[in-house]
Amino acid sequence: MIDLWFVIIAFLWTGYFVLEGFDFGVGLLAPVLSRNAAEQRQSLETIGPVWDGNEVWLITAVGAMFAAFPAWYAGVFSAFYLQVTLILVGLILRGVGLEWRGKVRDPRWCDLAVMVGSGLPAFLWGAVFAGLLSGSAPAALLGGAFTLAVCVLHGAVFLALKTTGPVRRRARATALTASAVVIPVAVLALSSLGTFPALAAMAALAAAAALTWRRREGWAFAATAGAIVLATLAVFMELRTSPLPGLTLTEAASGSYTLTMLSWIGLVTLPFVLVYQGWTYYVFRKRVRVAV
């Protein structure tokens, strides 16, 4: 049961990084790739129907950690309280910016809030997980640089996939430029793990660059999503033996009764979440065009 819940939590974090990864990338790139208000709306409308649903994965992952591994939850959120606080500030800023920009006369401060609120979590989540693995400041900074760069690439590919016209062309060019940064950063950040998923994640990022060059945007997005899945898997494989220094997974876990009750709750609720999110992405699957 302990192993099952560790896998479930790894799955929830993976889903969060894949889905929020392109949210963060779009939030960072929208002001850069847009030349006027209509293009800015076009860029942000690609994530408009899904960004708040994507955050459900974070809430579920953190809630599952609290219930299944309370010692792990307490250790992580006390050791990284400053980073987690800044992440929450960023998520609040981004939410306010996205919700208010259509209701205020001058939306520039909302666009700034979206940009800052996307960049903070994109960098800091990488710093937190790299800090969990190594405990050193340089490794945490490298981890943050890796997740920030991957989010930019993931968001650029998503924008190229979901838009038309000039924004699509600029997004594709940005994805190619970002690839030149992401791949060497990934080699530095993931090579120390030395596992097959870490090596495969680097290969997936290289494949994403090649597919973007060939204008296969759908497959390029699948490649960046695959790279995030593999990188997250590599991190959780390392955490499996010791989620925190001096703490084993068994010591961090709740009792068997709590884990059994959680399993029944998850068995009932998780399929609804997956079906709802799948239906949302299916409904809003078409490209977003510039509003005239």
Tab-separated table of C-alpha atoms in Angstrom:
chain	number	residue	atom	x	y	z
A	1	MET	CA	0.000	0.000	0.000
A	2	ILE	CA	2.907	2.373	0.741
A	3	ASP	CA	4.441	1.739	-2.676
A	4	LEU	CA	1.047	2.168	-4.367
A	5	TRP	CA	0.540	5.595	-2.829
A	6	PHE	CA	4.070	6.682	-3.666
A	7	VAL	CA	3.329	5.775	-7.319
A	8	ILE	CA	-0.008	7.642	-7.178
A	9	ILE	CA	1.704	10.768	-5.811
A	10	ALA	CA	4.402	10.541	-8.492
A	11	PHE	CA	1.614	10.255	-11.109
A	12	LEU	CA	-0.171	13.331	-9.729
A	13	TRP	CA	3.004	15.446	-9.735
A	14	THR	CA	3.786	14.253	-13.261
A	15	GLY	CA	0.342	15.273	-14.487
A	16	TYR	CA	0.740	18.657	-12.831
A	17	PHE	CA	4.131	19.367	-14.420
A	18	VAL	CA	2.985	18.261	-17.893
A	19	LEU	CA	-0.230	20.306	-17.857
A	20	GLU	CA	0.905	23.365	-15.908
A	21	GLY	CA	4.222	23.299	-17.763
A	22	PHE	CA	2.706	24.643	-20.957
A	23	ASP	CA	0.485	27.016	-18.919
A	24	PHE	CA	3.604	28.550	-17.412
A	25	GLY	CA	5.323	28.687	-20.802
A	26	VAL	CA	2.388	30.439	-22.453
A	27	GLY	CA	2.172	32.936	-19.575
A	28	LEU	CA	5.865	33.753	-19.980
A	29	LEU	CA	5.806	33.964	-23.791
A	30	ALA	CA	2.468	35.673	-24.498
A	31	PRO	CA	3.801	39.251	-24.036
A	32	VAL	CA	6.970	38.392	-26.005
A	33	LEU	CA	5.262	36.765	-29.000
A	34	SER	CA	2.328	39.176	-29.270
A	35	ARG	CA	2.583	42.459	-31.171
A	36	ASN	CA	-0.850	43.852	-30.286
A	37	ALA	CA	-3.805	43.345	-27.940
A	38	ALA	CA	-5.559	40.907	-30.280
A	39	GLU	CA	-2.515	38.628	-30.485
A	40	GLN	CA	-2.083	38.809	-26.696
A	41	ARG	CA	-5.700	37.654	-26.277
A	42	GLN	CA	-5.122	34.925	-28.857
A	43	SER	CA	-2.109	33.607	-26.924
A	44	LEU	CA	-3.796	33.628	-23.519
A	45	GLU	CA	-7.024	32.129	-24.875
A	46	THR	CA	-5.097	28.929	-25.646
A	47	ILE	CA	-4.884	28.263	-21.886
A	48	GLY	CA	-8.056	30.113	-20.837
A	49	PRO	CA	-10.347	27.047	-20.644
A	50	VAL	CA	-7.818	24.744	-18.930
A	51	TRP	CA	-5.371	26.598	-16.657
A	52	ASP	CA	-7.491	26.498	-13.496
A	53	GLY	CA	-8.380	22.823	-14.051
A	54	ASN	CA	-4.679	22.025	-14.389
A	55	GLU	CA	-4.082	23.392	-10.883
A	56	VAL	CA	-6.362	20.664	-9.493
A	57	TRP	CA	-3.429	18.289	-10.033
A	58	LEU	CA	-1.273	20.345	-7.657
A	59	ILE	CA	-3.976	20.472	-4.985
A	60	THR	CA	-4.538	16.718	-5.302
A	61	ALA	CA	-0.806	15.910	-5.221
A	62	VAL	CA	-0.183	18.018	-2.117
A	63	GLY	CA	-3.337	16.687	-0.413
A	64	ALA	CA	-2.278	13.103	-1.136
A	65	MET	CA	1.194	13.758	0.304
A	66	PHE	CA	-0.366	15.217	3.459
A	67	ALA	CA	-2.671	12.239	3.951
A	68	ALA	CA	-0.432	9.341	2.840
A	69	PHE	CA	3.022	10.583	3.930
A	70	PRO	CA	2.541	13.255	6.630
A	71	ALA	CA	6.201	13.217	7.733
A	72	TRP	CA	7.353	13.744	4.131
A	73	TYR	CA	4.816	16.530	3.627
A	74	ALA	CA	5.856	18.285	6.851
A	75	GLY	CA	9.561	17.958	6.058
A	76	VAL	CA	9.280	19.299	2.508
A	77	PHE	CA	7.012	22.223	3.291
A	78	SER	CA	9.022	23.303	6.342
A	79	ALA	CA	12.432	22.953	4.645
A	80	PHE	CA	11.273	24.870	1.559
A	81	TYR	CA	8.722	27.206	3.116
A	82	LEU	CA	10.168	30.322	1.419
A	83	GLN	CA	10.119	28.737	-2.049
A	84	VAL	CA	6.612	27.328	-1.505
A	85	THR	CA	5.359	30.716	-0.280
A	86	LEU	CA	6.754	32.421	-3.394
A	87	ILE	CA	5.146	29.722	-5.562
A	88	LEU	CA	1.770	30.439	-3.939
A	89	VAL	CA	2.277	34.172	-4.492
A	90	GLY	CA	3.076	33.479	-8.143
A	91	LEU	CA	0.005	31.283	-8.627
A	92	ILE	CA	-2.220	33.933	-7.031
A	93	LEU	CA	-0.728	36.670	-9.240
A	94	ARG	CA	-1.247	34.568	-12.349
A	95	GLY	CA	-4.838	33.741	-11.425
A	96	VAL	CA	-5.698	37.371	-10.714
A	97	GLY	CA	-4.039	38.518	-13.948
A	98	LEU	CA	-5.881	35.962	-16.087
A	99	GLU	CA	-9.254	36.622	-14.462
A	100	TRP	CA	-9.048	40.431	-14.375
A	101	ARG	CA	-7.419	41.328	-17.716
A	102	GLY	CA	-10.765	41.275	-19.528
A	103	LYS	CA	-12.405	43.467	-16.888
A	104	VAL	CA	-9.962	46.392	-16.523
A	105	ARG	CA	-9.299	49.359	-18.823
A	106	ASP	CA	-5.520	48.903	-18.947
A	107	PRO	CA	-4.615	45.160	-18.901
A	108	ARG	CA	-0.831	45.690	-18.959
A	109	TRP	CA	-0.390	45.116	-15.230
A	110	CYS	CA	-2.487	41.936	-15.573
A	111	ASP	CA	-0.166	40.703	-18.333
A	112	LEU	CA	2.831	41.488	-16.094
A	113	ALA	CA	1.196	39.563	-13.238
A	114	VAL	CA	0.630	36.560	-15.534
A	115	MET	CA	4.257	36.679	-16.680
A	116	VAL	CA	5.716	36.943	-13.154
A	117	GLY	CA	3.195	34.473	-11.769
A	118	SER	CA	4.180	31.936	-14.420
A	119	GLY	CA	7.945	32.381	-14.079
A	120	LEU	CA	8.132	32.027	-10.291
A	121	PRO	CA	6.547	28.542	-10.027
A	122	ALA	CA	8.268	27.345	-13.225
A	123	PHE	CA	11.668	28.081	-11.661
A	124	LEU	CA	10.978	27.334	-8.010
A	125	TRP	CA	9.398	23.881	-8.406
A	126	GLY	CA	12.592	22.751	-10.109
A	127	ALA	CA	14.673	24.305	-7.327
A	128	VAL	CA	12.584	22.526	-4.663
A	129	PHE	CA	12.860	19.046	-6.205
A	130	ALA	CA	16.552	19.488	-7.037
A	131	GLY	CA	17.081	20.636	-3.441
A	132	LEU	CA	15.326	17.478	-2.215
A	133	LEU	CA	17.730	15.331	-4.218
A	134	SER	CA	21.015	17.087	-3.528
A	135	GLY	CA	20.563	19.680	-0.799
A	136	SER	CA	23.073	22.044	-2.425
A	137	ALA	CA	22.313	25.562	-3.646
A	138	PRO	CA	24.065	25.203	-7.057
A	139	ALA	CA	22.064	22.043	-7.816
A	140	ALA	CA	18.845	23.799	-6.792
A	141	LEU	CA	19.607	26.720	-9.121
A	142	LEU	CA	20.390	24.294	-11.959
A	143	GLY	CA	17.155	22.418	-11.282
A	144	GLY	CA	15.216	25.676	-11.382
A	145	ALA	CA	16.899	26.712	-14.635
A	146	PHE	CA	16.010	23.322	-16.134
A	147	THR	CA	12.301	23.453	-15.275
A	148	LEU	CA	12.043	27.105	-16.363
A	149	ALA	CA	13.675	26.345	-19.736
A	150	VAL	CA	11.542	23.235	-20.280
A	151	CYS	CA	8.359	25.199	-19.495
A	152	VAL	CA	9.341	27.851	-22.062
A	153	LEU	CA	9.938	25.163	-24.713
A	154	HIS	CA	6.745	23.268	-23.765
A	155	GLY	CA	4.717	26.514	-23.914
A	156	ALA	CA	6.226	27.610	-27.246
A	157	VAL	CA	5.408	24.255	-28.844
A	158	PHE	CA	1.890	24.416	-27.388
A	159	LEU	CA	1.372	27.919	-28.810
A	160	ALA	CA	2.611	26.769	-32.229
A	161	LEU	CA	0.143	23.873	-32.024
A	162	LYS	CA	-2.861	25.928	-30.868
A	163	THR	CA	-2.598	29.220	-32.782
A	164	THR	CA	-2.601	30.480	-36.355
A	165	GLY	CA	-0.915	33.357	-38.183
A	166	PRO	CA	2.040	35.387	-36.899
A	167	VAL	CA	1.856	34.075	-33.326
A	168	ARG	CA	2.180	30.508	-34.603
A	169	ARG	CA	5.243	31.411	-36.698
A	170	ARG	CA	6.909	33.269	-33.825
A	171	ALA	CA	6.109	30.458	-31.387
A	172	ARG	CA	7.742	27.901	-33.681
A	173	ALA	CA	10.870	30.075	-34.039
A	174	THR	CA	10.959	30.548	-30.260
A	175	ALA	CA	10.676	26.798	-29.706
A	176	LEU	CA	13.689	26.215	-31.940
A	177	THR	CA	15.672	28.898	-30.097
A	178	ALA	CA	14.606	27.535	-26.708
A	179	SER	CA	15.728	24.040	-27.733
A	180	ALA	CA	19.286	25.320	-28.114
A	181	VAL	CA	19.171	26.320	-24.427
A	182	VAL	CA	17.085	23.493	-23.008
A	183	ILE	CA	19.146	20.570	-24.286
A	184	PRO	CA	22.520	21.574	-22.725
A	185	VAL	CA	20.794	22.600	-19.484
A	186	ALA	CA	19.014	19.221	-19.437
A	187	VAL	CA	22.329	17.411	-19.915
A	188	LEU	CA	23.820	19.281	-16.936
A	189	ALA	CA	20.741	18.813	-14.717
A	190	LEU	CA	19.832	15.189	-15.522
A	191	SER	CA	23.161	13.510	-16.272
A	192	SER	CA	23.968	13.223	-12.554
A	193	LEU	CA	20.909	10.989	-12.079
A	194	GLY	CA	22.304	8.504	-14.599
A	195	THR	CA	19.083	6.487	-14.934
A	196	PHE	CA	17.384	5.392	-18.149
A	197	PRO	CA	14.412	7.808	-17.728
A	198	ALA	CA	16.826	10.737	-17.296
A	199	LEU	CA	18.726	9.817	-20.457
A	200	ALA	CA	15.456	9.224	-22.336
A	201	ALA	CA	14.201	12.668	-21.256
A	202	MET	CA	17.229	14.289	-22.932
A	203	ALA	CA	16.535	12.281	-26.104
A	204	ALA	CA	12.874	13.366	-26.039
A	205	LEU	CA	13.886	17.034	-25.852
A	206	ALA	CA	16.203	16.573	-28.858
A	207	ALA	CA	13.340	14.855	-30.703
A	208	ALA	CA	11.042	17.788	-29.885
A	209	ALA	CA	13.514	20.188	-31.510
A	210	ALA	CA	13.753	18.030	-34.649
A	211	LEU	CA	9.980	17.652	-34.889
A	212	THR	CA	9.466	21.399	-34.471
A	213	TRP	CA	11.961	22.015	-37.273
A	214	ARG	CA	9.896	19.673	-39.492
A	215	ARG	CA	6.667	21.530	-38.509
A	216	ARG	CA	5.221	18.427	-36.790
A	217	GLU	CA	3.851	20.465	-33.897
A	218	GLY	CA	1.551	17.805	-32.471
A	219	TRP	CA	4.350	15.254	-32.234
A	220	ALA	CA	6.727	17.918	-30.895
A	221	PHE	CA	4.264	18.662	-28.090
A	222	ALA	CA	4.026	14.934	-27.338
A	223	ALA	CA	7.841	14.845	-27.170
A	224	THR	CA	8.103	17.743	-24.695
A	225	ALA	CA	5.327	16.186	-22.603
A	226	GLY	CA	7.195	12.859	-22.726
A	227	ALA	CA	10.411	14.562	-21.622
A	228	ILE	CA	8.640	16.017	-18.573
A	229	VAL	CA	7.133	12.614	-17.731
A	230	LEU	CA	10.539	10.915	-17.965
A	231	ALA	CA	12.362	13.624	-15.976
A	232	THR	CA	9.740	13.478	-13.198
A	233	LEU	CA	9.974	9.684	-13.186
A	234	ALA	CA	13.770	9.930	-12.801
A	235	VAL	CA	13.360	12.282	-9.817
A	236	PHE	CA	10.815	10.059	-8.042
A	237	MET	CA	12.974	6.979	-8.632
A	238	GLU	CA	15.685	8.767	-6.636
A	239	LEU	CA	13.198	9.816	-3.937
A	240	ARG	CA	11.892	6.239	-3.567
A	241	THR	CA	14.773	5.182	-1.312
A	242	SER	CA	14.761	8.345	0.821
A	243	PRO	CA	12.169	11.088	0.221
A	244	LEU	CA	14.039	13.269	2.728
A	245	PRO	CA	17.550	12.917	4.195
A	246	GLY	CA	17.375	10.486	7.112
A	247	LEU	CA	13.774	9.476	6.405
A	248	THR	CA	12.579	6.287	4.710
A	249	LEU	CA	9.287	5.956	2.884
A	250	THR	CA	7.965	3.541	5.522
A	251	GLU	CA	8.787	5.984	8.324
A	252	ALA	CA	7.056	8.804	6.424
A	253	ALA	CA	3.840	6.882	5.682
A	254	SER	CA	0.495	6.929	7.456
A	255	GLY	CA	-1.009	3.791	9.010
A	256	SER	CA	-2.558	1.023	6.922
A	257	TYR	CA	-6.134	2.051	7.859
A	258	THR	CA	-5.568	5.608	6.548
A	259	LEU	CA	-3.973	4.348	3.331
A	260	THR	CA	-6.848	1.915	2.761
A	261	MET	CA	-9.453	4.662	3.195
A	262	LEU	CA	-7.462	6.924	0.853
A	263	SER	CA	-7.414	4.161	-1.744
A	264	TRP	CA	-11.213	3.895	-1.725
A	265	ILE	CA	-11.588	7.679	-1.984
A	266	GLY	CA	-9.100	7.824	-4.856
A	267	LEU	CA	-10.778	4.911	-6.635
A	268	VAL	CA	-14.075	6.837	-6.673
A	269	THR	CA	-12.871	10.403	-7.397
A	270	LEU	CA	-9.805	10.069	-9.651
A	271	PRO	CA	-11.676	8.654	-12.703
A	272	PHE	CA	-14.078	11.639	-12.613
A	273	VAL	CA	-11.162	14.088	-12.633
A	274	LEU	CA	-9.483	12.307	-15.555
A	275	VAL	CA	-12.707	12.107	-17.590
A	276	TYR	CA	-13.576	15.761	-16.942
A	277	GLN	CA	-10.129	16.985	-17.973
A	278	GLY	CA	-10.072	14.794	-21.063
A	279	TRP	CA	-13.485	16.096	-22.105
A	280	THR	CA	-12.334	19.727	-21.588
A	281	TYR	CA	-9.290	19.283	-23.817
A	282	TYR	CA	-11.446	17.542	-26.457
A	283	VAL	CA	-14.008	20.376	-26.531
A	284	PHE	CA	-11.316	23.090	-26.859
A	285	ARG	CA	-9.067	21.122	-29.226
A	286	LYS	CA	-9.228	23.556	-32.198
A	287	ARG	CA	-6.690	26.274	-32.960
A	288	VAL	CA	-7.331	29.770	-31.580
A	289	ARG	CA	-7.482	32.495	-34.231
A	290	VAL	CA	-6.991	36.242	-33.847
A	291	ALA	CA	-10.264	37.877	-32.801
A	292	VAL	CA	-11.315	40.558	-35.339
